[in-house]
GROMACS .gro file of C-alpha atoms in nm:
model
  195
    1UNK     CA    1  -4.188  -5.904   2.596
    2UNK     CA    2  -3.956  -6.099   2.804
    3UNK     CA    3  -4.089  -6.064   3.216
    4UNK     CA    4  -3.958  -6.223   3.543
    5UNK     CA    5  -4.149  -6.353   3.794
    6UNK     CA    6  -4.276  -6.003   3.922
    7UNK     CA    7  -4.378  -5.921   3.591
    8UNK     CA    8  -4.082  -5.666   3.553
    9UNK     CA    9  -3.859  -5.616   3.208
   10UNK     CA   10  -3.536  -5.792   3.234
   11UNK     CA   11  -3.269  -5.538   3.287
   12UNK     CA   12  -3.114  -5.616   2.961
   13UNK     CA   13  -3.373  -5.487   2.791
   14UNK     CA   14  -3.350  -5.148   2.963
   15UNK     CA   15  -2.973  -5.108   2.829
   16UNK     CA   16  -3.071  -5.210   2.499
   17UNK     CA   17  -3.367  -4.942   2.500
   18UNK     CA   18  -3.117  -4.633   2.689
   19UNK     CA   19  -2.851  -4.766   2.437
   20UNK     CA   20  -3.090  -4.727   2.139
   21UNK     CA   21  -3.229  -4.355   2.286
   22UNK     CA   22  -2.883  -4.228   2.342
   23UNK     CA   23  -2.761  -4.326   1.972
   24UNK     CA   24  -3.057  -4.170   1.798
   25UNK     CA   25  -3.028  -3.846   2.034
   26UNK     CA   26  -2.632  -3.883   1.932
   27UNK     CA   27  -2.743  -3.891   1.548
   28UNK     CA   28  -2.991  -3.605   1.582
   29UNK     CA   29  -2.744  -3.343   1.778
   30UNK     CA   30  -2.488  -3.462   1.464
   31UNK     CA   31  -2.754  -3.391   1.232
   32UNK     CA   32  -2.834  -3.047   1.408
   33UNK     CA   33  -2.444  -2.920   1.444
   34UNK     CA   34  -2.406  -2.586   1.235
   35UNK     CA   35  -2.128  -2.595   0.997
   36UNK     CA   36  -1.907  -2.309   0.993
   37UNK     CA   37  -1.996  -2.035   0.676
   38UNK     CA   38  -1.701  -2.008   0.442
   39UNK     CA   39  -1.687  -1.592   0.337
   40UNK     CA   40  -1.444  -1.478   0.024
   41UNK     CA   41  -1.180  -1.247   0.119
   42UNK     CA   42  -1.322  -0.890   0.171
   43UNK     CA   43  -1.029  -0.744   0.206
   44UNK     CA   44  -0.992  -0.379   0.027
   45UNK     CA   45  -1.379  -0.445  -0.109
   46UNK     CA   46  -1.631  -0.120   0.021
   47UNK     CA   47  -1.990  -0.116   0.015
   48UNK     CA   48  -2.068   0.131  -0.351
   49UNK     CA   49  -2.283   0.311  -0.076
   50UNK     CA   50  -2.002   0.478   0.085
   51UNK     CA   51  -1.916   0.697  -0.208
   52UNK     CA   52  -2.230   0.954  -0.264
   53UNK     CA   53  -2.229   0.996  -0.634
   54UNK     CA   54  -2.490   1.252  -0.579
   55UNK     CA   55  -2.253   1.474  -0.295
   56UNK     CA   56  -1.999   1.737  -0.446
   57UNK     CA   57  -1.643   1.684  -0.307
   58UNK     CA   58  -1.364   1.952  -0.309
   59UNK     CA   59  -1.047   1.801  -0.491
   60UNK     CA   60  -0.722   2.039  -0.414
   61UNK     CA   61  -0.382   1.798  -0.561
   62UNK     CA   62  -0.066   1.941  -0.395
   63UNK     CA   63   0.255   1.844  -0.317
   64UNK     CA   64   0.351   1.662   0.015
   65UNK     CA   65   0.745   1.698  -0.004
   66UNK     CA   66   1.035   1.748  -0.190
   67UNK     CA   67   1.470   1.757  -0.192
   68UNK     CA   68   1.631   2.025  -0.107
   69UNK     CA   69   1.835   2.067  -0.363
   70UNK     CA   70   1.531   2.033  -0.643
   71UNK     CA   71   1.462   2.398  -0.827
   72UNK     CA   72   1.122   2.240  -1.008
   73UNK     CA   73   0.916   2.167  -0.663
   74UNK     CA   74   0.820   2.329  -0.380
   75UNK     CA   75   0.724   2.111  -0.061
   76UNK     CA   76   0.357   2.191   0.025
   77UNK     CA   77   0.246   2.358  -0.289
   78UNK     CA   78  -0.119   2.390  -0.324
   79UNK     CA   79  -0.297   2.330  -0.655
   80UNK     CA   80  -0.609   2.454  -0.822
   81UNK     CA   81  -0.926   2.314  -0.627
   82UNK     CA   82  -1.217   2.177  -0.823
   83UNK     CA   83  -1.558   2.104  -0.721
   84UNK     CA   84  -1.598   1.677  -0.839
   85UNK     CA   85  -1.834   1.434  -0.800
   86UNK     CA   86  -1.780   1.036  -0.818
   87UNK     CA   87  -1.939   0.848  -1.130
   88UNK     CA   88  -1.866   0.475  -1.131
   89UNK     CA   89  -1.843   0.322  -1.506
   90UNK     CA   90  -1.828  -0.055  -1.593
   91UNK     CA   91  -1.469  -0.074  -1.549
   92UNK     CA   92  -1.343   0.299  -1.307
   93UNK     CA   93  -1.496   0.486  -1.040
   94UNK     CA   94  -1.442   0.855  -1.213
   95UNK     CA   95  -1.355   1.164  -1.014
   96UNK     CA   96  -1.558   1.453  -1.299
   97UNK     CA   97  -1.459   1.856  -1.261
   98UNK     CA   98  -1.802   2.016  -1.236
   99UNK     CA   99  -1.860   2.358  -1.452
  100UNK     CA  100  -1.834   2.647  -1.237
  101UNK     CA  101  -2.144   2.813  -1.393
  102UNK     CA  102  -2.419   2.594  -1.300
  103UNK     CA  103  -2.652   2.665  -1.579
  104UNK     CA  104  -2.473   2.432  -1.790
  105UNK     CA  105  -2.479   2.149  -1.535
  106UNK     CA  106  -2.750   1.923  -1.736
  107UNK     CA  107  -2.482   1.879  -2.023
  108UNK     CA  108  -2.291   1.571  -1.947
  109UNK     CA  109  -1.993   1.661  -2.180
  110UNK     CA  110  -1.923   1.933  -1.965
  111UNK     CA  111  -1.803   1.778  -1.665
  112UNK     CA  112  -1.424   1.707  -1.732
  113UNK     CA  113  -1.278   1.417  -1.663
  114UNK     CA  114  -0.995   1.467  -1.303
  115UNK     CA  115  -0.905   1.141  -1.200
  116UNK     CA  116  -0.977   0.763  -1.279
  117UNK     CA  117  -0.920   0.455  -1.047
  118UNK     CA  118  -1.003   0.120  -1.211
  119UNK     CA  119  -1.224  -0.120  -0.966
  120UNK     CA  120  -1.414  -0.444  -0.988
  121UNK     CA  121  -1.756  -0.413  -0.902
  122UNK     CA  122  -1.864  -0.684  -0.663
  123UNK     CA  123  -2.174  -0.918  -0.535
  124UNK     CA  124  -2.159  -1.176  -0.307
  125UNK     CA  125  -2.381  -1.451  -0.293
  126UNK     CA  126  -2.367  -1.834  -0.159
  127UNK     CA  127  -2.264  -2.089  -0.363
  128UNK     CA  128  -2.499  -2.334  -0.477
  129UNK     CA  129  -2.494  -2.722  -0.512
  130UNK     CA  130  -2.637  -2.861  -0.816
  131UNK     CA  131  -3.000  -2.909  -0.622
  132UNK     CA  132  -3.010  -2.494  -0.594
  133UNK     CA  133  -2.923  -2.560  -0.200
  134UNK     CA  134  -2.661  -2.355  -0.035
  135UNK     CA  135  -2.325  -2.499   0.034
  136UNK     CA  136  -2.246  -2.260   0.365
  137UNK     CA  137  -1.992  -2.084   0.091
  138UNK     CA  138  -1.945  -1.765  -0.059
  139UNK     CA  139  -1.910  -1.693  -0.380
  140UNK     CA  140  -1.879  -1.408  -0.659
  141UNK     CA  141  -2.189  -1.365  -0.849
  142UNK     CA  142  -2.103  -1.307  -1.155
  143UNK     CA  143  -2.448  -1.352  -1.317
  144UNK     CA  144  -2.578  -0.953  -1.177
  145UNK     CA  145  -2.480  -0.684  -1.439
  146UNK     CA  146  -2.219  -0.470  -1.307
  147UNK     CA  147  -2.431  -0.203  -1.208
  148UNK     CA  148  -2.653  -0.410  -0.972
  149UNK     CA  149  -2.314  -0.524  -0.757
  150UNK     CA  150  -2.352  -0.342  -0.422
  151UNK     CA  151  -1.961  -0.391  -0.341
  152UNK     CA  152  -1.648  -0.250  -0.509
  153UNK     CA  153  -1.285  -0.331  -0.503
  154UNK     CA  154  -1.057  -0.054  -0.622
  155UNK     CA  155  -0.702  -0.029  -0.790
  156UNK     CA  156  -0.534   0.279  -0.678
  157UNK     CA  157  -0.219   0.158  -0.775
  158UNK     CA  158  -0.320   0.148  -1.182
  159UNK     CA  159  -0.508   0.471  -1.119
  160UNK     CA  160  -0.453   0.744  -1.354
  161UNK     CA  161  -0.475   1.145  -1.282
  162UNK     CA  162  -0.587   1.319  -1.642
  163UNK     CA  163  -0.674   1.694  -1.534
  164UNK     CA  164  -0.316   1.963  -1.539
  165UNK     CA  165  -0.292   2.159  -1.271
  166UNK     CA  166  -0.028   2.451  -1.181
  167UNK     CA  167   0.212   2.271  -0.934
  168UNK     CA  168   0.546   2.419  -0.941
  169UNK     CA  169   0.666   2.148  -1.225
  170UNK     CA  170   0.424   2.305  -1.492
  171UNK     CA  171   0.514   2.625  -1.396
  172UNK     CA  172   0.868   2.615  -1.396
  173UNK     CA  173   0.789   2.445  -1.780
  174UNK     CA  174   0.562   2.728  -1.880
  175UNK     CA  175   0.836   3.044  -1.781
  176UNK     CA  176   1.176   2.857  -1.886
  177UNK     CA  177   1.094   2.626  -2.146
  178UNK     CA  178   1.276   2.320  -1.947
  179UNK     CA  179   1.107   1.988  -2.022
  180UNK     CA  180   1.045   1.829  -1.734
  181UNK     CA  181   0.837   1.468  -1.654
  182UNK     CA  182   0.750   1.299  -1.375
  183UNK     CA  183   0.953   0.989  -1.351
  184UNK     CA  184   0.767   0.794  -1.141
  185UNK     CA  185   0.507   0.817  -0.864
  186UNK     CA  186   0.386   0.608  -0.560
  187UNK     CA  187   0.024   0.564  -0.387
  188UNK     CA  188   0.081   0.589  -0.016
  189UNK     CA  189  -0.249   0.485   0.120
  190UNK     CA  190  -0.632   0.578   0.151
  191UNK     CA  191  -0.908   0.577   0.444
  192UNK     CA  192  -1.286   0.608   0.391
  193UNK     CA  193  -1.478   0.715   0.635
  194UNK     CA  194  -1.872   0.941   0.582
  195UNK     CA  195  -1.860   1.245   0.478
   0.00000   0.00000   0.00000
């Protein structure tokens, strides 16, 4: 250790020792900085929790509006209602008519088919480096059977309605023998909320 005459360090010494203290504080708060977690795009993905596949739903189609000038529908027209329930499959969440009597409710094959939407079941998990260690991104995990996925992504636009009901179109072809078809349709929207 280099002294002066008093027997104190040199001064250059301290600088080199405050220098040396502030880089390895410097290196550690680098070390310590938390790097930002990269998530997938959730949007239009819900939780599979917020559909009750045990809860019975009322399901009444009608018509919103129609021309003025059109003899086949009536604006506001109310349909048959069914009691449903939800039953997600490996590739649709299912909208099933439930048998009015409900002695025959154990049957499977008696709950009719109403509505299917197509949807990708979902799990998210962070993505892995080749050491198992997490790479602060998300990924898909593809590995958890389809059933196990808590999240689900739906496709209302490719969803398909199977059940008839007696809106004014199927009336009008039942008393005059006219064939009409629809000739297109649009999805407008959806919100879900509890209950």
């Amino acid at each position: 250790m280099n002294t002066n005459k008093r027997g104190n360090m040199k001064p250059y010494k301290h600088s080199r020792l405050g220098a040396a203290f502030l880089m390895s504080l410097a290196i550690f708060a680098g070390c310590t900085k938390k790097v930002a977690y990269d998530y997938e795009n959730h949007e239009d993905v819900h939780a599979k929790s917020q559909i009750d596949t045990a809860a019975e739903y009322l399901y009444v189609p009608s018509t919103a509006n129609s021309t003025r000038t059109s003899d086949v529908a009536r604006p506001y027209w109310q349909g048959q209602e069914k009691l449903v329930k939800f039953q997600f499959t490996e590739k649709t969440l299912q909208v099933l008519e439930l048998d009015r009597e409900s002695r025959f409710d154990a049957n499977a094959t008696n709950k009719k088919l109403v509505m299917e939407i197509p949807v990708e079941h979902i799990q998210y998990k962070c993505a892995e480096d080749k050491y198992g260690d997490c790479t602060q991104s998300e990924t898909k995990d593809s590995d958890l059977k389809w059933s196990a996925r808590a999240d689900f992504k739906p496709d209302f636009d490719s969803a398909r309605i199977v059940e008839t009901n007696t809106l004014p179109i199927e009336l009008e072809n039942l008393f005059t023998g006219n064939c009409y078809r629809e000739s297109s349709s649009k999805f407008l929207g959806y919100e879900m909320k509890d209950g």
